Coordinates of C-alpha atoms and ligand atoms in Angstrom, one line a residue:
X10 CA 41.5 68.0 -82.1
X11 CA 41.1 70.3 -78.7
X12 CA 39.0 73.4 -79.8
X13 CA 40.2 76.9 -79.4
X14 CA 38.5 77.2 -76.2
X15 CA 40.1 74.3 -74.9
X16 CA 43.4 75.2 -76.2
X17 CA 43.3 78.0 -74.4
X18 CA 42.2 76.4 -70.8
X19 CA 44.7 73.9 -71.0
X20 CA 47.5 76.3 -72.0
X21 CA 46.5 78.9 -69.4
X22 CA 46.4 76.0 -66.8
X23 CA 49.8 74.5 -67.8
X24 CA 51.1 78.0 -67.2
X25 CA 49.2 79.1 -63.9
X26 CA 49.1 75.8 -62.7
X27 CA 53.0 75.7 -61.6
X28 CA 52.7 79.1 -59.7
X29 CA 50.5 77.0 -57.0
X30 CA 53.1 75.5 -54.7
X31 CA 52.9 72.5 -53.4
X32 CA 52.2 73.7 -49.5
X33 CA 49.8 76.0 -50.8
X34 CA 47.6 73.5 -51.3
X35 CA 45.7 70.9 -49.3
X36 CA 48.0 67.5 -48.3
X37 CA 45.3 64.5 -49.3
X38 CA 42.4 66.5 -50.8
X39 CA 41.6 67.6 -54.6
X40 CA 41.7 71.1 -55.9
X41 CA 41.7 72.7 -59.0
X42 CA 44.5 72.7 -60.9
X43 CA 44.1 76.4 -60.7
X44 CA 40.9 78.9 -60.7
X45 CA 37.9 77.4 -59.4
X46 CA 35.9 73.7 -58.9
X47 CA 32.4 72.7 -57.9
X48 CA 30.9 69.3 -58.4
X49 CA 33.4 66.0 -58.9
X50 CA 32.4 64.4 -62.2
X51 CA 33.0 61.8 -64.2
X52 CA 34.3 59.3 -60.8
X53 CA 35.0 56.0 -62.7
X54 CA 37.6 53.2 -63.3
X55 CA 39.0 52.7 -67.0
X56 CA 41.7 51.6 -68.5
X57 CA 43.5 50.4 -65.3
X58 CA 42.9 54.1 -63.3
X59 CA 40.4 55.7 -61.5
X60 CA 39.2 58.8 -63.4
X61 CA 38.1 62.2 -61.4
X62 CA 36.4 65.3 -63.6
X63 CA 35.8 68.1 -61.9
X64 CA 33.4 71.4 -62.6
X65 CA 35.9 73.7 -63.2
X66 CA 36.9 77.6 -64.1
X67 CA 40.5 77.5 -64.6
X68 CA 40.5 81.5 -65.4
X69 CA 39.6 82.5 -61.7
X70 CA 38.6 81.7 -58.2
X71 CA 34.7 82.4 -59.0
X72 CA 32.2 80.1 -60.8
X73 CA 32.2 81.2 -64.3
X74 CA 31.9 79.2 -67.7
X75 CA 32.3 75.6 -66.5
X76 CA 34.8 73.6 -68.2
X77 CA 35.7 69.6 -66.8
X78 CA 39.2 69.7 -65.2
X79 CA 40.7 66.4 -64.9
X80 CA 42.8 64.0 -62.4
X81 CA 44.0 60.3 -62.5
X82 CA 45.0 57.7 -59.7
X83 CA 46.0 54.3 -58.4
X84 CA 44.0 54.7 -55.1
X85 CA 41.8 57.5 -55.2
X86 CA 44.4 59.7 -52.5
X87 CA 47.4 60.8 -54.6
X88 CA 46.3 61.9 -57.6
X89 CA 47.5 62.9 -61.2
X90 CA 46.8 66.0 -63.0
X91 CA 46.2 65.9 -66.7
X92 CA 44.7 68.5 -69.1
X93 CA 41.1 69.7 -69.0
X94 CA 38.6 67.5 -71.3
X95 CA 35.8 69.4 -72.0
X96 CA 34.7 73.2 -72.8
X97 CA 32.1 74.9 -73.7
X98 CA 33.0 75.8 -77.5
X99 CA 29.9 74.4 -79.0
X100 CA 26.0 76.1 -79.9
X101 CA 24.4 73.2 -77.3
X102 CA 26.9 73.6 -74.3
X103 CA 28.8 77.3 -75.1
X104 CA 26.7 78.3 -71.5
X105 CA 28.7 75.4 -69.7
X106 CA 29.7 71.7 -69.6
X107 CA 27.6 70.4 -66.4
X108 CA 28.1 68.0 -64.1
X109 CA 27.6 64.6 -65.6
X110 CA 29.3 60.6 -65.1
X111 CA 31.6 58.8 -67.0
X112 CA 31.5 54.8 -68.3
X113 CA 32.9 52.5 -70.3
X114 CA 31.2 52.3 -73.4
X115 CA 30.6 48.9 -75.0
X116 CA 33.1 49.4 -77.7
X117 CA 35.6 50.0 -74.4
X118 CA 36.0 53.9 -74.9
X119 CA 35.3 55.9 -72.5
X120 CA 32.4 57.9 -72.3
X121 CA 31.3 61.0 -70.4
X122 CA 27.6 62.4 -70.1
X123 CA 27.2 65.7 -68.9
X124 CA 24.6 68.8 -69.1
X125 CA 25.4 71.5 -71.9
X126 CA 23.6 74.5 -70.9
X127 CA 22.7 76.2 -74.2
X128 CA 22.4 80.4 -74.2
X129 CA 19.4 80.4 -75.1
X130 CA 17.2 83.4 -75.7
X131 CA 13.6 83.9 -75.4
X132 CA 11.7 85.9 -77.9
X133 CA 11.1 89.4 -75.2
X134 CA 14.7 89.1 -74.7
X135 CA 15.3 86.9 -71.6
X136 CA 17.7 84.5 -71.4
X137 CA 16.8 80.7 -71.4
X138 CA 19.4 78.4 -70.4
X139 CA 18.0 75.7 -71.8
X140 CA 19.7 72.1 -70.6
X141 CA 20.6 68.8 -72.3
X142 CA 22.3 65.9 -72.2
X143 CA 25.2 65.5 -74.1
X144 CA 28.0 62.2 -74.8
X145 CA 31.8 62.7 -75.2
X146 CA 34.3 59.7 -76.2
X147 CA 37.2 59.3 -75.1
X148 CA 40.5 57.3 -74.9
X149 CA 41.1 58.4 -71.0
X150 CA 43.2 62.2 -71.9
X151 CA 41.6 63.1 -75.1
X152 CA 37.8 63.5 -75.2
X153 CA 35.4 64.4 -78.8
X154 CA 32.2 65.4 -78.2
X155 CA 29.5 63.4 -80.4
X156 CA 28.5 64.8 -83.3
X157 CA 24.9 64.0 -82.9
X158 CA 24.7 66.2 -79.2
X159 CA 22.2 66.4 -77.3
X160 CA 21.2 62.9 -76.9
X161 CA 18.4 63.9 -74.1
X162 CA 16.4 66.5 -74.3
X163 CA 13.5 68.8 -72.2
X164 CA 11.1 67.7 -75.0
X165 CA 11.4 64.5 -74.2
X166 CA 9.9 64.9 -70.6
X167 CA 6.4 64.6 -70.3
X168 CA 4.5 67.3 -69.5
X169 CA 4.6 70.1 -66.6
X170 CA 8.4 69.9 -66.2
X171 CA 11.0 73.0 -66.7
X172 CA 13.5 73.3 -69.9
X173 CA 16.3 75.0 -67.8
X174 CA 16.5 72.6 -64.7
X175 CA 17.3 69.0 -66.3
X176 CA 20.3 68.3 -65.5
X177 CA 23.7 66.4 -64.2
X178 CA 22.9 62.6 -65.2
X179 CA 24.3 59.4 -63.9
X180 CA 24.6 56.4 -66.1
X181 CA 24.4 52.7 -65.2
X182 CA 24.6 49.2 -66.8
X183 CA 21.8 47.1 -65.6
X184 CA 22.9 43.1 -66.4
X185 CA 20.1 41.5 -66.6
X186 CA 18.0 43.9 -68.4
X187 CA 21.1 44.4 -70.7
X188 CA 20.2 47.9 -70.6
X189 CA 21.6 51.5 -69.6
X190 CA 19.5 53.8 -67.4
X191 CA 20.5 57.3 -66.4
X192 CA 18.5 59.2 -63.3
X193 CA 18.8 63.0 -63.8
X194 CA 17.7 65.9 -62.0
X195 CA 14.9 67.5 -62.3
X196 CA 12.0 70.5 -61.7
X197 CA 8.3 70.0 -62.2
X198 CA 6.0 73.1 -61.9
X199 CA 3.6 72.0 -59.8
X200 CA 5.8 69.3 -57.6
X201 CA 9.1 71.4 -57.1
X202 CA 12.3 69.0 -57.6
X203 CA 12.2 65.5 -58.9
X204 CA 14.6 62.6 -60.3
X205 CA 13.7 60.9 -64.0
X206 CA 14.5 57.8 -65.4
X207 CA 15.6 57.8 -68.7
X208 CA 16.9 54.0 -70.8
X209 CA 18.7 53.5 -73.6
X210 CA 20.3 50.2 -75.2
X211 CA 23.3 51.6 -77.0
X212 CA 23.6 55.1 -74.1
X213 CA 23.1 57.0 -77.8
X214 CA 19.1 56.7 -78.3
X215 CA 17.4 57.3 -74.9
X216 CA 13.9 57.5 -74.0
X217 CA 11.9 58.4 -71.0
X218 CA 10.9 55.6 -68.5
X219 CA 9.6 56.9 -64.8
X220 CA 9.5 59.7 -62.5
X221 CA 11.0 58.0 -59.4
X222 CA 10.2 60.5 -56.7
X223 CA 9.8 64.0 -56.5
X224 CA 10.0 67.2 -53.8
X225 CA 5.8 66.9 -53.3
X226 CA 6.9 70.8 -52.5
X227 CA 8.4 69.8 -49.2
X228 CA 11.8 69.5 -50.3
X229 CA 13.1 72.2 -52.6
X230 CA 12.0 73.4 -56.2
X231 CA 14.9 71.4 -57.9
X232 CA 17.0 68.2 -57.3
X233 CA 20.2 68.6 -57.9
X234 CA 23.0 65.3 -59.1
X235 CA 21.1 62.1 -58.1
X236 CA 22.5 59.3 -58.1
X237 CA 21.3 55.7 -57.6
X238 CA 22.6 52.3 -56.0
X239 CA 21.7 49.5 -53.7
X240 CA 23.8 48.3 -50.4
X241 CA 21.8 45.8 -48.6
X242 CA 18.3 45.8 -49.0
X243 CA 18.1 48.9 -49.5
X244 CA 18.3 51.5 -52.4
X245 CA 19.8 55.2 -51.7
X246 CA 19.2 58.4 -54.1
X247 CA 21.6 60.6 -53.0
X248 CA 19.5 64.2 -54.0
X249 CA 20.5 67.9 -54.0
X250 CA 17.2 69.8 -53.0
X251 CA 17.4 73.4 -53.7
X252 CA 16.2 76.2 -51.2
X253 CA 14.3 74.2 -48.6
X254 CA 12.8 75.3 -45.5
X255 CA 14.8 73.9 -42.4
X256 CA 13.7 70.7 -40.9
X257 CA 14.8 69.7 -36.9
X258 CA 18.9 69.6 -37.2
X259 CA 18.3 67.2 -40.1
X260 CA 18.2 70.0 -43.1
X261 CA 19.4 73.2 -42.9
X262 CA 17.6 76.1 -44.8
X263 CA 19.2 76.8 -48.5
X264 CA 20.1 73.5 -50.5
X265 CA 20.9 70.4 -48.7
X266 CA 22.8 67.5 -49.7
X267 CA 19.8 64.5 -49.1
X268 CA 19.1 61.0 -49.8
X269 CA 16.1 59.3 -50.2
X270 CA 16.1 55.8 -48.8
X271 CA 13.5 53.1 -49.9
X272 CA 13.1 50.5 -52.6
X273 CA 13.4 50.8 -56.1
X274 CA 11.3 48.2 -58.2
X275 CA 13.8 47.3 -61.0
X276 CA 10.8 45.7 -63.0
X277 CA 8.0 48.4 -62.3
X278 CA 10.9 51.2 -62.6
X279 CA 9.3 53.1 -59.6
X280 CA 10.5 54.0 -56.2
X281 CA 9.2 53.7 -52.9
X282 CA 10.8 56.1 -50.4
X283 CA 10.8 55.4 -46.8
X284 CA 12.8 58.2 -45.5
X285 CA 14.8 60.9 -46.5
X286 CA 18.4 62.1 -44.5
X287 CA 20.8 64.6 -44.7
X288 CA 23.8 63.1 -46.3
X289 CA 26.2 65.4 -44.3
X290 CA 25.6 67.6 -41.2
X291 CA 28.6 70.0 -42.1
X292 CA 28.7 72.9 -43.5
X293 CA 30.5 72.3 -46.6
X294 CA 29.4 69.4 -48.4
X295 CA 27.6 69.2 -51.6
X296 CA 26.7 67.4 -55.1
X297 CA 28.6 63.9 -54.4
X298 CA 28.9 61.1 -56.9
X299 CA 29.7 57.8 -56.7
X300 CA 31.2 54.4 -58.5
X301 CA 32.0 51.2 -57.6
X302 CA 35.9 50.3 -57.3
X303 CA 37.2 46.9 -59.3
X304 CA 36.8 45.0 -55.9
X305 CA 33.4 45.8 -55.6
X306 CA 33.3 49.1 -53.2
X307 CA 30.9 51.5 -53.6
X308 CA 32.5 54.6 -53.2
X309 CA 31.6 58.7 -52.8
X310 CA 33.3 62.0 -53.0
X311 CA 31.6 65.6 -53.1
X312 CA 32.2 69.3 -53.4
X313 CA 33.5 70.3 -50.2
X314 CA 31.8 73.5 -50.1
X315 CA 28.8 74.8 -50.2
X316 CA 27.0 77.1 -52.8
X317 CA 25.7 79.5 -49.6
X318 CA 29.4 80.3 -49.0
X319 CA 30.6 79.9 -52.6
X320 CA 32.2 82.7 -53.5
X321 CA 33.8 83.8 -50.2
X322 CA 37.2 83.2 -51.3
X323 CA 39.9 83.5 -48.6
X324 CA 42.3 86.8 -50.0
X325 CA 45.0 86.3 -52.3
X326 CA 43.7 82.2 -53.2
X327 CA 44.8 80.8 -56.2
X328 CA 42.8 78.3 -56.1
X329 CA 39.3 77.7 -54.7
X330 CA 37.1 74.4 -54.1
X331 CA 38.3 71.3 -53.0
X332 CA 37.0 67.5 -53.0
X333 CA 35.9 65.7 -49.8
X334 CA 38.5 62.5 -49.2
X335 CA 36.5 59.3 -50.9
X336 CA 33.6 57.3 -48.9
X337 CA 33.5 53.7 -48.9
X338 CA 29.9 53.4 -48.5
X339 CA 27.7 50.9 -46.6
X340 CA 24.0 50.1 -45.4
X341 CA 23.3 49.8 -41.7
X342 CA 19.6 50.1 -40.7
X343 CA 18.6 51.3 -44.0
X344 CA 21.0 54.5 -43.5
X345 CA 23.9 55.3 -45.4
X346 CA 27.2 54.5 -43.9
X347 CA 30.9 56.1 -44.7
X348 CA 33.8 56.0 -43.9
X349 CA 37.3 57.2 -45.4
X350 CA 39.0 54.9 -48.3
X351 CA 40.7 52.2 -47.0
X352 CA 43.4 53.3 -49.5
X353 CA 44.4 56.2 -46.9
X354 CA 45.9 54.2 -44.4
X355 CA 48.7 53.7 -46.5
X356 CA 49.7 57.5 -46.1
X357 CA 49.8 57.3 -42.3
X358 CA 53.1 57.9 -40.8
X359 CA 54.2 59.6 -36.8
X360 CA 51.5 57.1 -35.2
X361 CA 51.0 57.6 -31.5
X362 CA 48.3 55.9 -29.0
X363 CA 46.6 57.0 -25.6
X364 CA 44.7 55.2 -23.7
X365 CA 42.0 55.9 -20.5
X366 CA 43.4 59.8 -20.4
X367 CA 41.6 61.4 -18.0
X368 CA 39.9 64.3 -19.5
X369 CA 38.9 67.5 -17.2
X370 CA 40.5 70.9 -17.7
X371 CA 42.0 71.3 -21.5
X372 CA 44.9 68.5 -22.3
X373 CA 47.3 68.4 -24.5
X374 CA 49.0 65.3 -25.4
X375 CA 52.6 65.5 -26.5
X376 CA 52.7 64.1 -29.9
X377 CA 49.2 64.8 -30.9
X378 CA 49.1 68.5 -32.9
X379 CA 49.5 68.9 -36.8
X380 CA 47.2 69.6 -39.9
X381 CA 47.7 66.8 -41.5
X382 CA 46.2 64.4 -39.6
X383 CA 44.2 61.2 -39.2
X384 CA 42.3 61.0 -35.6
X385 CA 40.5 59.3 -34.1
X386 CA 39.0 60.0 -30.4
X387 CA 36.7 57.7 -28.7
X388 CA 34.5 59.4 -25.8
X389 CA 34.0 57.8 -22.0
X390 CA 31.9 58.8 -18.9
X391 CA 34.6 59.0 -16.2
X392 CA 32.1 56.7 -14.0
X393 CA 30.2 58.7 -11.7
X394 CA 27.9 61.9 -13.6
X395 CA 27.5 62.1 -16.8
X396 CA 29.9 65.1 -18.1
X397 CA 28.2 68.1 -19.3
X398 CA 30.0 69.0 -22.6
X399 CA 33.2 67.8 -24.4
X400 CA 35.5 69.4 -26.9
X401 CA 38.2 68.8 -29.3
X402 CA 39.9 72.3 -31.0
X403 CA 42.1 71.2 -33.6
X404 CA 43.5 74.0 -35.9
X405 CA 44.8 75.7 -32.5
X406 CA 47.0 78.6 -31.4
X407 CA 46.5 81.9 -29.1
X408 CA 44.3 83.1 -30.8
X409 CA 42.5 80.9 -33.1
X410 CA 41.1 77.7 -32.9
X411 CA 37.9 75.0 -34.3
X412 CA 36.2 73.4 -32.2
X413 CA 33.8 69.9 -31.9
X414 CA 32.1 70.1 -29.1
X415 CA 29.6 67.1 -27.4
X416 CA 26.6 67.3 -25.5
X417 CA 25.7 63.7 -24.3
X418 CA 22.3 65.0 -22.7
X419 CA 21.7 66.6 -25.8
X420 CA 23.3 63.7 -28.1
X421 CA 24.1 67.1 -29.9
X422 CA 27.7 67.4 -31.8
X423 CA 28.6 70.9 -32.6
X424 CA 30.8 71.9 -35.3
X425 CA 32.5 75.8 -34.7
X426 CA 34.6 77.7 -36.7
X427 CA 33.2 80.8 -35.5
X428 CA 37.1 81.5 -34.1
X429 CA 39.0 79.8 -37.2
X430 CA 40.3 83.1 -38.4
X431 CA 37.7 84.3 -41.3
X432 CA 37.5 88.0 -41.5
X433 CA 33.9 88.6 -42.9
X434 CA 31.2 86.8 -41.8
X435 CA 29.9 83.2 -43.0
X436 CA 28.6 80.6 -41.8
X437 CA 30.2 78.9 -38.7
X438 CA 28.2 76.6 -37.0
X439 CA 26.2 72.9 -37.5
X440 CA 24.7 70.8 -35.1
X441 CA 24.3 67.2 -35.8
X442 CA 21.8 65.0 -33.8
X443 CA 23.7 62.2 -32.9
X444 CA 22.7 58.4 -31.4
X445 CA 22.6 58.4 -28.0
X446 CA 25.4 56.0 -26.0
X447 CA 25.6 57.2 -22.9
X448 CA 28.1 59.5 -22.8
X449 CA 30.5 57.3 -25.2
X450 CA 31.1 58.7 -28.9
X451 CA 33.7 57.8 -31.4
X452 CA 35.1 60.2 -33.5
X453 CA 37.5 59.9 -36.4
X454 CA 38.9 63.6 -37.7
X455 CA 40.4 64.3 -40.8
X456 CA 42.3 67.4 -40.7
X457 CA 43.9 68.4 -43.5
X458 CA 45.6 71.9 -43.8
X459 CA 41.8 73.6 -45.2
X460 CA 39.7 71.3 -43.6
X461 CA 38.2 68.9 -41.0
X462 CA 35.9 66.1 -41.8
X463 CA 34.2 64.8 -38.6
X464 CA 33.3 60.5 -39.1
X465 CA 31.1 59.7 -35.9
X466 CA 30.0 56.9 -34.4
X467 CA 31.7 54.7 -37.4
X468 CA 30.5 56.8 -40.6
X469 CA 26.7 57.1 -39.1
X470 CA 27.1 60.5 -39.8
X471 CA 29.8 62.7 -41.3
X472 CA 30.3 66.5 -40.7
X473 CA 32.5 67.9 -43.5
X474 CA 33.9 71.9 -43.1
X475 CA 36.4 74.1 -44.5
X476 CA 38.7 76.1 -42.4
X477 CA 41.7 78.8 -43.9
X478 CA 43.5 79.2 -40.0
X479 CA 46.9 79.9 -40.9
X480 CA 49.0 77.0 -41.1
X481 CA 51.0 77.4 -37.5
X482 CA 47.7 77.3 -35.9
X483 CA 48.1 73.1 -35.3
X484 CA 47.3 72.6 -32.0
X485 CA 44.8 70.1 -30.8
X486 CA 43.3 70.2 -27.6
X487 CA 40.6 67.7 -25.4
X488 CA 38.8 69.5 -22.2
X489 CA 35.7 68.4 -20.5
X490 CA 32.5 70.9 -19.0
X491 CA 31.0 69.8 -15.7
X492 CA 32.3 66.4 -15.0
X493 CA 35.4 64.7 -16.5
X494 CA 35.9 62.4 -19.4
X495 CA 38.4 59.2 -20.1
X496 CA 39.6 59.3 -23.7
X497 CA 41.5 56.6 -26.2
X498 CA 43.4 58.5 -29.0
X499 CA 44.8 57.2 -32.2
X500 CA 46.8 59.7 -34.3
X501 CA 48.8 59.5 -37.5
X502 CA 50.3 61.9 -39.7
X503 CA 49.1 61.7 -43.4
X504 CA 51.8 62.4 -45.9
X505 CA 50.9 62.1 -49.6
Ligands
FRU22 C1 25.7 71.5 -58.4 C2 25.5 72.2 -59.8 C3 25.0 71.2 -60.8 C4 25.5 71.7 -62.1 C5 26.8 72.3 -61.8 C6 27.2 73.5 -62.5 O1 26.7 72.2 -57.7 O2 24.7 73.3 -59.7 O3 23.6 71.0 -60.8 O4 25.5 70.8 -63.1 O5 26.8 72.6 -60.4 O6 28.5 73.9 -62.2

């Protein structure tokens, strides 16, 4: 039976929910069903569907009390709401249900682990918001928390770590050890943020395994949703490190979205890092999770947002936080590679090609303008010199616009939404270090009607931002600086 709290979410977001119009919100991305989101949760396949929790506040447009909203699908792009899941109604999670995972259980429930954040108090007073790690069951719309909550606790780290930064776990089957593991973010005192292994045989008893890397204080004082999978040969641990310093154009300062990149010994249970990246050169983009689809796909969504900018809400939203489109992920070079769901290309309608368009003052090309789109440019030299700069404005009218701009001496791709129409200040600007190609560089754009998602070079690297332009601002423009360019464009309309 739902609690009280719960009763109360769902009935408040069955009412609210139907005041959101269906243009109000984005065409292919997730929202709440109506207050707030953060993190995606709980991304897994059972019972025939894909299954996508989400952090969630459905009383207002500001991170409060975090409950788990919930969607289903066929594909992963149109999406099915269903009531909320989880609240926090209980002594170990009344603070907030957490981000957490979802599997399928061996006696084929489904089960979600997530972070209860207790309210704790401290004896001069303080408040201690103690985390665990707690189980629900469920049959895929109705979900009981276990009675025996927490299943994980601080106490069972070893020493030196912190009670109130443990947090947002990620569960996996490993076959030949017939064996769960779940990696969970962490804080140590003296070595700022870290990742722990923790193994269990039945996902109720757990016990502590490994440390598999931490900040060594050069990246952030807490990691935030790990995650943990192999494409290739090599293994990825996608990290949220909290309040770095900047590094180059490869971290920002503030928290990052990161992964580490390296081997992990599945025997020894430690983790040899070889590099760490920026999993997204945007400026919204945060605490991603992954699964792997029936065929075999690994695939990743996030927060598109970011918690510098989190509670800048645009005036008069009804809703607030949305979900980047999935990522079929892949390994080239021992970097992570992505690239939208295949399963999009179904919603493509209005298609229209260009080829060799000769690219020097702004161009417009007839049927190329909407926000809804799928795009995808790819770059040239005109022969001769090298242009100087090149740039796409998409979300365009008199007076507004967002623009991409390309520096092939630089290999520098700037993002700007400097002139997309906010009215206080935030955060505009990202620059992403590209690979260098002479001049050529392929870009795929997502627009959708509150954002653009930038795919270069392939999925190398991804910029994902949200814009709030008004909706008759759809014009999309191409103009070259100092020299000309020759363009191939591929457009489609996406209609969900
Ligand atoms: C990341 C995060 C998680 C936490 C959740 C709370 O955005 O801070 O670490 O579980 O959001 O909403």
């Amino acid at each position: 039976m739902a609690s009280e709290r719960l009763t109360k979410a769902r009935d408040y977001e069955a009412e609210y929910g139907k005041r959101i119009t269906k243009e109000e919100r984005p065409v292919y991305h997730v929202t709440p069903t109506t207050g707030w989101l953060n993190d995606p949760n709980g991304f897994s396949w059972y019972d025939g569907k894909y299954h996508l929790f989400y952090q969630y506040n459905p009383y207002s447009t500001r991170w409060d009390a975090m409950h788990w909203g919930h969607l289903v699908s066929k594909d992963m792009v149109k999406w099915e709401r269903l009531p909320a899941v989880l609240a926090p109604d209980t002594a170990y999670d009344g603070f907030g249900v957490f981000s957490g995972c979802g599997i399928t259980a061996p006696d084929g429930r489904h089960l979600l682990m997530y972070t209860g954040v207790e309210e704790g108090i401290r004896p001069d007073g303080s408040l201690e918001p103690r985390q665990t790690q707690c189980l629900a069951y469920g049959d895929g719309v109705e979900y009981v928390k276990y009675e025996n909550n927490p299943v994980i606790t601080p106490e069972m780290l070893p020493e030196g770590y912190v009670a109130w930064d443990f947090r947002d776990p990620k569960v996996w089957f490993e076959d030949k050890e017939d064996c769960y593991y779940a990696i969970i973010g962490a804080s140590t005192r003296e070595n700022g943020g870290a990742v722990v292994l923790f193994q269990s045989e039945d996902l109720l008893e757990w016990e502590y395994v490994s440390t598999l890397d931490s900040s060594r204080n050069a990246y952030g004082y807490m990691w935030e949703c790990p995650d943990l999978f192999r494409l290739g040969d090599t293994d990825f641990i996608p990290i949220l490190p909290m309040r770095m310093l900047p590094i180059g154009t490869e971290f920002h300062a503030g928290n990052n979205p990161a992964y580490l990149a390296g081997f992990y010994d599945r025997e020894a249970h430690t983790f040899e890092r070889k590099g760490i990246f920026s999993l997204d050169y945007g400026i919204d983009f945060y605490a991603p999770q992954s699964m792997v689809t029936p065929d075999g796909r690994r695939v990743m969504i996030a927060w598109m947002q970011t918690p510098e900018t989190m509670n800048r809400t645009p005036e008069g939203a009804k809703w607030f936080g949305q979900l980047t489109v999935p990522r079929e992920l892949s390994e080239r070079e021992g970097k992570l590679i992505q690239n939208p769901v295949r399963e999009l290309e179904a919603y493509r309608t209005a298609p229209a090609f260009y080829q060799d368009v000769l690219v020097k003052e702004k161009t417009r090309l007839p049927e190329v303008a909407g926000r809804s789109l799928d795009l995808t440019v790819r770059v040239k030299p005109a022969g001769g010199t090298l242009y100087q700069k090149f740039t796409v404005k998409v979300a365009e009218d008199d007076e507004f616009y967002t623009s991409i701009t390309y520096d092939p001496a630089e290999s520098m791709l700037c993002f700007d939404r400097t002139y997309a129409g906010f009215r206080y200040y935030i955060i505009s600007e990202r620059k992403a270090h590209v690979r260098n190609r002479d001049g050529e560089i392929l870009l795929r754009i997502l627009i959708d009607r509150f954002s653009v998602e930038i795919f270069v070079n392939e999925g190398e690297q991804t910029m994902s931002n949200t814009i709030y332009t008004r909706q008759s601002a759809d014009g999309i423009s191409f103009e070259t600086f100092g020299g000309a360019a020759v363009i191939d464009v591929e457009k489609y309309t996406l209609e969900v």
